Short mmCIF file of C-alpha atoms and ligand atoms in Angstrom, two decimals:
data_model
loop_
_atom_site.label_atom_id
_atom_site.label_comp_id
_atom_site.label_asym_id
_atom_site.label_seq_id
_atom_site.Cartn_x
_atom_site.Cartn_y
_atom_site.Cartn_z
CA UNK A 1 16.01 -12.45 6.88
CA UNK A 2 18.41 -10.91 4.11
CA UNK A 3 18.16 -10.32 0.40
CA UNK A 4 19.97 -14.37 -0.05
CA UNK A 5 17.23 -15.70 1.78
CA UNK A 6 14.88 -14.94 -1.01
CA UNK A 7 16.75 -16.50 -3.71
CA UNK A 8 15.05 -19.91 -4.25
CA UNK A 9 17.66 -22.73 -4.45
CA UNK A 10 15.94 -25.75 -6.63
CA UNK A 11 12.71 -25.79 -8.83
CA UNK A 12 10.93 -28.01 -9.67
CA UNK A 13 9.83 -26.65 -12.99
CA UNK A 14 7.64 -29.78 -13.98
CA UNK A 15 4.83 -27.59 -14.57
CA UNK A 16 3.22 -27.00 -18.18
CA UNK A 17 0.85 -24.35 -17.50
CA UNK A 18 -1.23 -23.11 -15.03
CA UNK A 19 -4.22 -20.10 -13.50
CA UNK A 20 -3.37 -18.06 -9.90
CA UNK A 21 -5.42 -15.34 -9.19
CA UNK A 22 -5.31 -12.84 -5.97
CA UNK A 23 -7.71 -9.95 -4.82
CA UNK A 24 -5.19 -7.77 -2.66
CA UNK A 25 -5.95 -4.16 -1.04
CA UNK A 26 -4.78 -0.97 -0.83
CA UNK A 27 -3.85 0.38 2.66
CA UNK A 28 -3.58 4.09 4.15
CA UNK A 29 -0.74 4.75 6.27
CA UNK A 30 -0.85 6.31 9.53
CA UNK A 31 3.08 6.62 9.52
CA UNK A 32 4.12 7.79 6.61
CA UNK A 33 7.09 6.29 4.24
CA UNK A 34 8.43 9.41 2.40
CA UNK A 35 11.97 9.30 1.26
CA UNK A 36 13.71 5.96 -0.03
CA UNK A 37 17.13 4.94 -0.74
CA UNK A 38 18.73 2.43 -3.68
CA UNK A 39 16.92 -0.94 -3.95
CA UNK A 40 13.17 0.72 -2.38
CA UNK A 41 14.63 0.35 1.14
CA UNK A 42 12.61 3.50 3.18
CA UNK A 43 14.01 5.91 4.69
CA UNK A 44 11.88 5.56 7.68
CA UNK A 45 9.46 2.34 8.84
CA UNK A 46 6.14 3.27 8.52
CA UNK A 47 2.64 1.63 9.71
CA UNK A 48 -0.56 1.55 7.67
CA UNK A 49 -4.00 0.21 8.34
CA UNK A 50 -4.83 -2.88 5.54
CA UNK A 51 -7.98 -1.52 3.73
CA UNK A 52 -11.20 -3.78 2.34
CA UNK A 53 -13.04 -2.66 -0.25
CA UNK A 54 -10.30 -0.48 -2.67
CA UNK A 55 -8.25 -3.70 -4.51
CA UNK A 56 -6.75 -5.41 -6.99
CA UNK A 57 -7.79 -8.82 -8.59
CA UNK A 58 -4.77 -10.15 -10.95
CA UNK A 59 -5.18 -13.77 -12.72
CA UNK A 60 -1.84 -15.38 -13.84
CA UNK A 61 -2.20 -18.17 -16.75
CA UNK A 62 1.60 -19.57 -17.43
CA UNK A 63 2.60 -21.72 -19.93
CA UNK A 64 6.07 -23.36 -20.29
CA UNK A 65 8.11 -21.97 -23.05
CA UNK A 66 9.87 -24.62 -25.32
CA UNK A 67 13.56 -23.22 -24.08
CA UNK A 68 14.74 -20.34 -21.63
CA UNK A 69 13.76 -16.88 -23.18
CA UNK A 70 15.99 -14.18 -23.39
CA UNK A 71 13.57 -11.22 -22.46
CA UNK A 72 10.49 -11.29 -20.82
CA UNK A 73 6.78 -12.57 -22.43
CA UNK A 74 4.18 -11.69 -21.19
CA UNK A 75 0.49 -9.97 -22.64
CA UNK A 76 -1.04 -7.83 -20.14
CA UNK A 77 -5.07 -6.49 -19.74
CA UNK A 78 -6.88 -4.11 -17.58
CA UNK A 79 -10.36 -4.65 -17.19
CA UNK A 80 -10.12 -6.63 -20.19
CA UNK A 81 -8.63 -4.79 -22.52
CA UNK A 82 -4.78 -5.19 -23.92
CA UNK A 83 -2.64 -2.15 -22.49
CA UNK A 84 0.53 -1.86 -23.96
CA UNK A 85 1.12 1.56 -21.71
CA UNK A 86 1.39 -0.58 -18.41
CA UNK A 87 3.70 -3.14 -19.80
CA UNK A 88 7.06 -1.12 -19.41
CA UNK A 89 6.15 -1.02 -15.61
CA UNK A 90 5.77 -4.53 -15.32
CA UNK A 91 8.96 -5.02 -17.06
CA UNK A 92 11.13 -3.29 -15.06
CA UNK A 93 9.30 -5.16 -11.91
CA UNK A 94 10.47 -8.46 -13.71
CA UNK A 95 14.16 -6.67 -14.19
CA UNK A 96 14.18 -5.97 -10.33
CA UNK A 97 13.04 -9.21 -9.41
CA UNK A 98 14.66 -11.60 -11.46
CA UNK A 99 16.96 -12.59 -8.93
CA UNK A 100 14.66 -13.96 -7.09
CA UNK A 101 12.64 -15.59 -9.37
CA UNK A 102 14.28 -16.61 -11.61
CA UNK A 103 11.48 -19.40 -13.60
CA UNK A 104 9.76 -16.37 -15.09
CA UNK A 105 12.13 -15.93 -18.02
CA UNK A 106 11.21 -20.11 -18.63
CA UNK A 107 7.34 -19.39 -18.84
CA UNK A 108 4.68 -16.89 -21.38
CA UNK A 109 2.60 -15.40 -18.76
CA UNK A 110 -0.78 -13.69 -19.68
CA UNK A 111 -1.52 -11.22 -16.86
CA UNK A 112 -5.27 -10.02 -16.35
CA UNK A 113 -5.68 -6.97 -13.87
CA UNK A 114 -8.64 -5.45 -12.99
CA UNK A 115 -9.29 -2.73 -9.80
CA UNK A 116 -12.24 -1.83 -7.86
CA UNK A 117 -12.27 1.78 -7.86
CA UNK A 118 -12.27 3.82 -10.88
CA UNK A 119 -8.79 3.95 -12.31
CA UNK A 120 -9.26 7.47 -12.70
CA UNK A 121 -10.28 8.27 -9.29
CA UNK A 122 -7.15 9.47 -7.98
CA UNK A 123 -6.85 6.71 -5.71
CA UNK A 124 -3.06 5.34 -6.05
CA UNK A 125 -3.35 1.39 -7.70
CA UNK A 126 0.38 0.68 -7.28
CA UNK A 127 -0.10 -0.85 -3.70
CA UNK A 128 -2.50 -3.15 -4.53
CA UNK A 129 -1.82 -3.97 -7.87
CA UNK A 130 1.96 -4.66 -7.29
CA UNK A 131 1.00 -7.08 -4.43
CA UNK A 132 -1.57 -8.43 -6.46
CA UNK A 133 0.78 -9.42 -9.21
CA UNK A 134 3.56 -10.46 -6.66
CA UNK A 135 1.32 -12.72 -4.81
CA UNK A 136 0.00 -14.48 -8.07
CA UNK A 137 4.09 -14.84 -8.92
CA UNK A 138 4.54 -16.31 -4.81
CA UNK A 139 1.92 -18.83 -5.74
CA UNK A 140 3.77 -19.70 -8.81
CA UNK A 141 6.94 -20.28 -7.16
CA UNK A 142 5.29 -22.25 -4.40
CA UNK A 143 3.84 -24.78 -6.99
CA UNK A 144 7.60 -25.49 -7.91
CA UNK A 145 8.73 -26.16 -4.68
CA UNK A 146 7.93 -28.44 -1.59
CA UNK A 147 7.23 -27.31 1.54
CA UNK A 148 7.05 -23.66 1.30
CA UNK A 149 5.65 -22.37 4.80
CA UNK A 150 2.72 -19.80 4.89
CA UNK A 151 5.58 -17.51 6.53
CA UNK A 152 7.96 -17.44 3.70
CA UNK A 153 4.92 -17.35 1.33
CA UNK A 154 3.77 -13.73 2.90
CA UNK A 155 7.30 -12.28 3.88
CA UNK A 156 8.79 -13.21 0.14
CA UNK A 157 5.09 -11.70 -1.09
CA UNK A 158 5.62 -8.91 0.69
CA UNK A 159 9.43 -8.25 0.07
CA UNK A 160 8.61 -8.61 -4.14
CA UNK A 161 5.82 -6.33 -3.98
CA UNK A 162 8.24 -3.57 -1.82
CA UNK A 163 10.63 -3.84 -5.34
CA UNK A 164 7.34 -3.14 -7.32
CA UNK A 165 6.36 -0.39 -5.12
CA UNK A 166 7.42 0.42 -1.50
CA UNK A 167 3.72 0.79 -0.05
CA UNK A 168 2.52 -2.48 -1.88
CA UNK A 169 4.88 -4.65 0.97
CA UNK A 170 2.18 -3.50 3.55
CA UNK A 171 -0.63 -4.62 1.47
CA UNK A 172 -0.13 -8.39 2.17
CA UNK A 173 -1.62 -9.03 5.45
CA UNK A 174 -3.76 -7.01 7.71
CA UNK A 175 -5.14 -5.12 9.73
CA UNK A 176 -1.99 -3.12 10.60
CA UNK A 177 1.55 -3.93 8.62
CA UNK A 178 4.29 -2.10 10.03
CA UNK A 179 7.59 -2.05 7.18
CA UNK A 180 10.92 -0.93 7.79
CA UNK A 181 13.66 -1.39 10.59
CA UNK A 182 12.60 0.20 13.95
CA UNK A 183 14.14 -0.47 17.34
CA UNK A 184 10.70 -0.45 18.66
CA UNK A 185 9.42 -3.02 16.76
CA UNK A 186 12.02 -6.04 17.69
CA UNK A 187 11.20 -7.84 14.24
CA UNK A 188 10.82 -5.14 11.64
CA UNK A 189 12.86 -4.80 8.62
CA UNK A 190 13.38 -2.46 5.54
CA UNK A 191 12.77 -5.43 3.34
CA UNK A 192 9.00 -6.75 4.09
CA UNK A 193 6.35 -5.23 5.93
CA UNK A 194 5.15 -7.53 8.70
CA UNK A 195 1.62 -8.52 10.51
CA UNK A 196 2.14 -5.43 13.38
CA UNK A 197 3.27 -8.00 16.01
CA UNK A 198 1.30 -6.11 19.56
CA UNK A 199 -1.63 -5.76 20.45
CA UNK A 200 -4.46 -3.73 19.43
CA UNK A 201 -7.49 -2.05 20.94
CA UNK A 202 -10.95 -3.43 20.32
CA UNK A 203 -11.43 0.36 19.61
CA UNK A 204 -9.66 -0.16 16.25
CA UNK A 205 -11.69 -3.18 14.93
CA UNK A 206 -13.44 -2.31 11.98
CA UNK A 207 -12.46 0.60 11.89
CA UNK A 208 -13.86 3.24 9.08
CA UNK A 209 -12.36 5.03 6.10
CA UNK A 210 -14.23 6.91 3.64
CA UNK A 211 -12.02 8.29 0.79
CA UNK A 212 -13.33 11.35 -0.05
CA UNK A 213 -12.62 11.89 -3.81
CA UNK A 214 -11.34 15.57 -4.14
CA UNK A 215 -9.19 15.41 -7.25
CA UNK A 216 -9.33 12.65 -9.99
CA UNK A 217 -7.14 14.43 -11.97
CA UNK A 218 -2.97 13.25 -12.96
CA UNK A 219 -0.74 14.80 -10.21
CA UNK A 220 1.56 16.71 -11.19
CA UNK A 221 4.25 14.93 -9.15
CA UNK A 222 4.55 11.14 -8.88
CA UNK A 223 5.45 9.55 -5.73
CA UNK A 224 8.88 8.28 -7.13
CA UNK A 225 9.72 12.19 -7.84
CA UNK A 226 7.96 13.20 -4.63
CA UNK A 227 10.44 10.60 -2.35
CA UNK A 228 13.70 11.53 -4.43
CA UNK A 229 13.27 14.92 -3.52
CA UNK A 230 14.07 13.78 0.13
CA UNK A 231 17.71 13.56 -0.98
CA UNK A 232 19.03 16.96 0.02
CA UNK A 233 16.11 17.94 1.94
CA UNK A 234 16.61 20.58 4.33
CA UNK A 235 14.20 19.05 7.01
CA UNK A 236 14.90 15.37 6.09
CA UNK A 237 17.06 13.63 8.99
CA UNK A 238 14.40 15.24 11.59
CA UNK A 239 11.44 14.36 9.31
CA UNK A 240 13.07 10.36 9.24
CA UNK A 241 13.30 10.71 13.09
CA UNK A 242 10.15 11.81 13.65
CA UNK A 243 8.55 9.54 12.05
CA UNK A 244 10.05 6.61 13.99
CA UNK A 245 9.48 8.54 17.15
CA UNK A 246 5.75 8.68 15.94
CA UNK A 247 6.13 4.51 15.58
CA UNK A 248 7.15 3.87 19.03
CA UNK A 249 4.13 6.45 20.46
CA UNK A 250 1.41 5.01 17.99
CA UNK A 251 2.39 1.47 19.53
CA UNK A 252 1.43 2.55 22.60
CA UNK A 253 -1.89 4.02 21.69
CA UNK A 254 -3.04 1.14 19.54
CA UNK A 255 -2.69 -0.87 22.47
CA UNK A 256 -4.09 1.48 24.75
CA UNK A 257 -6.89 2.81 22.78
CA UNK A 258 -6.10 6.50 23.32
CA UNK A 259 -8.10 7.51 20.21
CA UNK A 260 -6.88 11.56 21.04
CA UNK A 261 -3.46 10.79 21.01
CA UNK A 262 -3.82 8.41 17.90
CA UNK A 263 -5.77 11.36 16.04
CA UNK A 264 -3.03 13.50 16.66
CA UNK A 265 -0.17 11.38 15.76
CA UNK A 266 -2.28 10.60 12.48
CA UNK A 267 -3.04 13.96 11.19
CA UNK A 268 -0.07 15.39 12.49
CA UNK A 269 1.66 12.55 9.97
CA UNK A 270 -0.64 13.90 7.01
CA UNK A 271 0.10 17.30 7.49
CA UNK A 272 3.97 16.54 7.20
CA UNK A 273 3.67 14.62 4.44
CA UNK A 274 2.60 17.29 2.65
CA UNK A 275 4.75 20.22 4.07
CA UNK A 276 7.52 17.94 3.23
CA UNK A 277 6.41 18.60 -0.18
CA UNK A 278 6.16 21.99 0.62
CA UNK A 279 9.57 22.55 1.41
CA UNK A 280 11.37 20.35 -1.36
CA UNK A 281 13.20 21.80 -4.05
CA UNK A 282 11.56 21.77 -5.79
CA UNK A 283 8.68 22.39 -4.02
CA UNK A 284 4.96 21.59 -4.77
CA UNK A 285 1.61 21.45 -3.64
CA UNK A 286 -0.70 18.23 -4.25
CA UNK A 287 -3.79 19.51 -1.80
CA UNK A 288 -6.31 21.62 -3.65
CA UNK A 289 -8.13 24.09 -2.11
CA UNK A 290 -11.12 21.56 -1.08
CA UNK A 291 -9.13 19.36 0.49
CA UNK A 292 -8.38 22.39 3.24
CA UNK A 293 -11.89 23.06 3.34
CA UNK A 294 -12.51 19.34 4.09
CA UNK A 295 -9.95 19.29 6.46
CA UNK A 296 -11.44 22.40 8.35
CA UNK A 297 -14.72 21.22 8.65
CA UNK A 298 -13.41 17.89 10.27
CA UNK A 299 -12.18 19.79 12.85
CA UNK A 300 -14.79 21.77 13.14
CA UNK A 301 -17.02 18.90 13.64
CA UNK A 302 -14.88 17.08 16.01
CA UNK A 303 -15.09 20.00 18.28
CA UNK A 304 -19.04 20.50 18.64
CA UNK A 305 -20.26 16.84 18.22
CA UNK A 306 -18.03 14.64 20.31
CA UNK A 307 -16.89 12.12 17.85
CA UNK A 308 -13.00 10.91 17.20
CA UNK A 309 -13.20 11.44 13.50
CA UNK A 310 -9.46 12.40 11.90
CA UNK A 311 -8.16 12.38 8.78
CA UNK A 312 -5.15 11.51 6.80
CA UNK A 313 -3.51 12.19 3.17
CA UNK A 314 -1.27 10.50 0.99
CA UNK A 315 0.28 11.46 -2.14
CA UNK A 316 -2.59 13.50 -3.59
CA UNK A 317 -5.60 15.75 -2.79
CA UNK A 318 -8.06 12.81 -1.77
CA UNK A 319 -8.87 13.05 2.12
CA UNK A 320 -9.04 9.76 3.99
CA UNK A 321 -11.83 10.22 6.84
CA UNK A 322 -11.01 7.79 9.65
CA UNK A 323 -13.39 6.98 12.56
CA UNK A 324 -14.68 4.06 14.92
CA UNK A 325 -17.12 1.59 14.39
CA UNK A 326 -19.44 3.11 17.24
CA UNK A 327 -19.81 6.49 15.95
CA UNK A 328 -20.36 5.57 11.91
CA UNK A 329 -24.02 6.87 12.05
CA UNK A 330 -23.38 9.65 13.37
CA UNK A 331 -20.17 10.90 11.39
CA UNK A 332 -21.50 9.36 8.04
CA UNK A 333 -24.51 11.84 8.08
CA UNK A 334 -21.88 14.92 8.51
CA UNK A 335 -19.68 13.02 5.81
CA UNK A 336 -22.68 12.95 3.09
CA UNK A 337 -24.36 16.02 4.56
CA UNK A 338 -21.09 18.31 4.85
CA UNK A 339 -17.96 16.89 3.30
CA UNK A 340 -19.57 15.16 -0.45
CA UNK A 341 -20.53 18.75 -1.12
CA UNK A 342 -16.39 19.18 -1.83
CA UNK A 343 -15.56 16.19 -3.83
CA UNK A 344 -15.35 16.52 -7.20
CA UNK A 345 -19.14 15.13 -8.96
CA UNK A 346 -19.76 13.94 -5.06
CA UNK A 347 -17.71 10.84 -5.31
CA UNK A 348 -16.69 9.19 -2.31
CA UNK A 349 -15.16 6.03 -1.34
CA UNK A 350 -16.61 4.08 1.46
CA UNK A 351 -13.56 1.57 2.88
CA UNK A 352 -12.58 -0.60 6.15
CA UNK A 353 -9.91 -1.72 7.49
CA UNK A 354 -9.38 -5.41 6.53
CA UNK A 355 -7.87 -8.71 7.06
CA UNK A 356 -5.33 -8.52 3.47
CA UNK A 357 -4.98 -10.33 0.17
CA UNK A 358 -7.21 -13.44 -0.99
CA UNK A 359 -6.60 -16.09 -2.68
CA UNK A 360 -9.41 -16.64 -5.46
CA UNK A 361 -8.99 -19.24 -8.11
CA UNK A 362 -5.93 -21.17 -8.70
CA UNK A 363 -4.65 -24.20 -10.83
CA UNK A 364 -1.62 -25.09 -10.57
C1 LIG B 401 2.55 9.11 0.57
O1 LIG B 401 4.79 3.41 -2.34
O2 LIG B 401 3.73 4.99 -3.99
O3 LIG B 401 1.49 7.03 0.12
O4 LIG B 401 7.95 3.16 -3.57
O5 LIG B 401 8.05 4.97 -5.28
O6 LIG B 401 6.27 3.21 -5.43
P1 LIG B 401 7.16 4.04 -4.53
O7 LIG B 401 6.22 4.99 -3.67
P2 LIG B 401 4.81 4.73 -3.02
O8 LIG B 401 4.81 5.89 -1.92
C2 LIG B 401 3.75 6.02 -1.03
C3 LIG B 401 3.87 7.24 -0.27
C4 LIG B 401 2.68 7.60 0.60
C5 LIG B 401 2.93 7.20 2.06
C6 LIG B 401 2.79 5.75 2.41
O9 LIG B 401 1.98 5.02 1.81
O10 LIG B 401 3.47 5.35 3.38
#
């Protein structure tokens, strides 16, 4: 599908008002997106497992304006609360998306957001919340129009939320989402993540991720400074390659099951990431010194106890501990007994890999 496709051709805006809520999730990649051109298309695909319990639940209430508006109107609350310091965000999500729908300049929306995880807690709420919001807008535009299929519903879900934030396009479905054009994924594309279309091994089902809370703290760098920085980048066109190199050998070893191979590919992707970061100009460090320590005695562990417990980063200090259903007793005691110790007040995460967004309440 192309950008056209996503341009709806007749409404039926009959509607007065109505309520759409979502729940959607965060994910973690495994392949990481790092480096973007104009219009949010990446500059590599990527591949991230859908997570469970880190989300967003948005509620949409819309009510029909008396003519077309000139500028957007909307009133927006977190947790309950007005917050007039998200609202430029939103509207330049509106700006970007206008184009393709085009009814929300005809409607007052009230927008009520609220996350799961502390909003302080370092973990990134752009993924989820931006395919929150752009699912509750989907649901919208399928009340104005007949016969929308479940398959336009995600893909058009999932290319909005890319415009709100790239990561937020893999947050639709789950458990794996693989976004941006590959030639070893036949039906990939830069503008929607998509349901990763192989097979998996049972060895990945439920599997665990606790987020390991190192740094709750601003960073220093966002991710939109953090991927421009990729322009220019001494180490960029290999980095890009690399990564889609790491796509077609991480097919293989979900289907396989080769958990040694996948930890390797995985923290070898983490690592990257952040020397990436390293080696930009400017360059910048968002791992603190705990999150090395971590990091170390993950490895350490892995060698002495037998387990297939990695890790991975993203855009931060937080460590993502990833490990199989079958050995969660056992690397859960080393997690509390060995790796809480470093996180700052002893917060941790625990998370799963899940199915995607829900649908909660709607009235339309
Ligand atoms: C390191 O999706 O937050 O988490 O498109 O500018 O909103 P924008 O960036 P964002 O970048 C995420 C980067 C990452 C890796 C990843 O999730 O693939």
């Amino acid at each position: 599908m192309i950008e056209t496709d996503f341009i709806p051709d007749s409404l039926i805006l009959d509607k007065d008002h109505g309520i759409v809520q979502y729940t959607s999730p965060s994910n973690i990649a495994l392949i990481k997106y790092w480096g973007k051109l104009e219009n949010q298309i990446p500059a590599n695909p990527s591949i991230s497992f859908t997570l469970n319990a880190c989300s967003t639940t948005t509620k949409i209430e819309y009510v029909k304006l008396g003519k077309r508006a000139s500028d957007f109107s909307f009133d927006l609350y977190f947790e309950g609360l007005p917050k007039e310091e998200f609202k430029p965000k939103i509207t330049t999500f509106f700006k970007r998306i206008i184009t393709y729908m085009p009814f929300l300049l005809e409607y007052r929306l009230s927008i009520h957001t609220s996350n799961t995880f502390p909003h302080s807690s370092g973990i990134a709420s752009s993924a989820s919340g931006m395919s929150a919001l752009a699912l509750c807008l989907m649901e919208m535009e399928r009340s104005f129009t007949k016969n929308m299929t479940d398959d336009y519903f995600d893909r058009k879900a999932s290319f909005l939320s890319r415009l709100g934030s790239g990561s937020a396009c893999r947050s639709i479905n789950g458990p794996l989402v693989q976004w941006g054009k590959s030639n070893y994924v036949e039906s990939s594309s830069n503008l929607y993540g998509i349901p990763f279309p192989y097979d998996v091994h049972p060895i990945f089902n439920n599997f665990h991720d606790t987020i390991l809370l190192v740094d709750k703290g601003e960073k220093q760098v966002s991710s939109t400074v953090g991927h421009d920085l990729m322009h220019g980048h001494p180490f960029a066109a290999n980095r890009f390659k690399q990564a889609d190199d790491n796509l077609g050998k991480i097919i293989g070893v979900l289907e396989s099951g080769n958990i040694k191979e996948f930890m390797k590919i995985v923290e070898s992707e983490a690592l990257t990431l952040h020397s990436m970061m390293m080696t930009s100009n400017p360059y910048f460090i968002l791992m603190k010194p705990n999150t090395l320590s971590i990091i170390n005695a993950i490895w350490e562990f892995r060698e002495t106890s037998n387990t297939h417990v990695c890790f991975t980063l993203d855009a931060g200090a937080n460590v993502h501990v990833l490990y199989p259903e079958n050995e969660k007793d056992k690397v859960f005691s080393f997690i509390k007994e060995k790796l809480v110790p470093f996180c700052q007040n002893g917060q941790y995460i625990c998370d799963q890999i899940g199915q995607g967004a829900k649908k909660k309440v709607i009235y339309v």
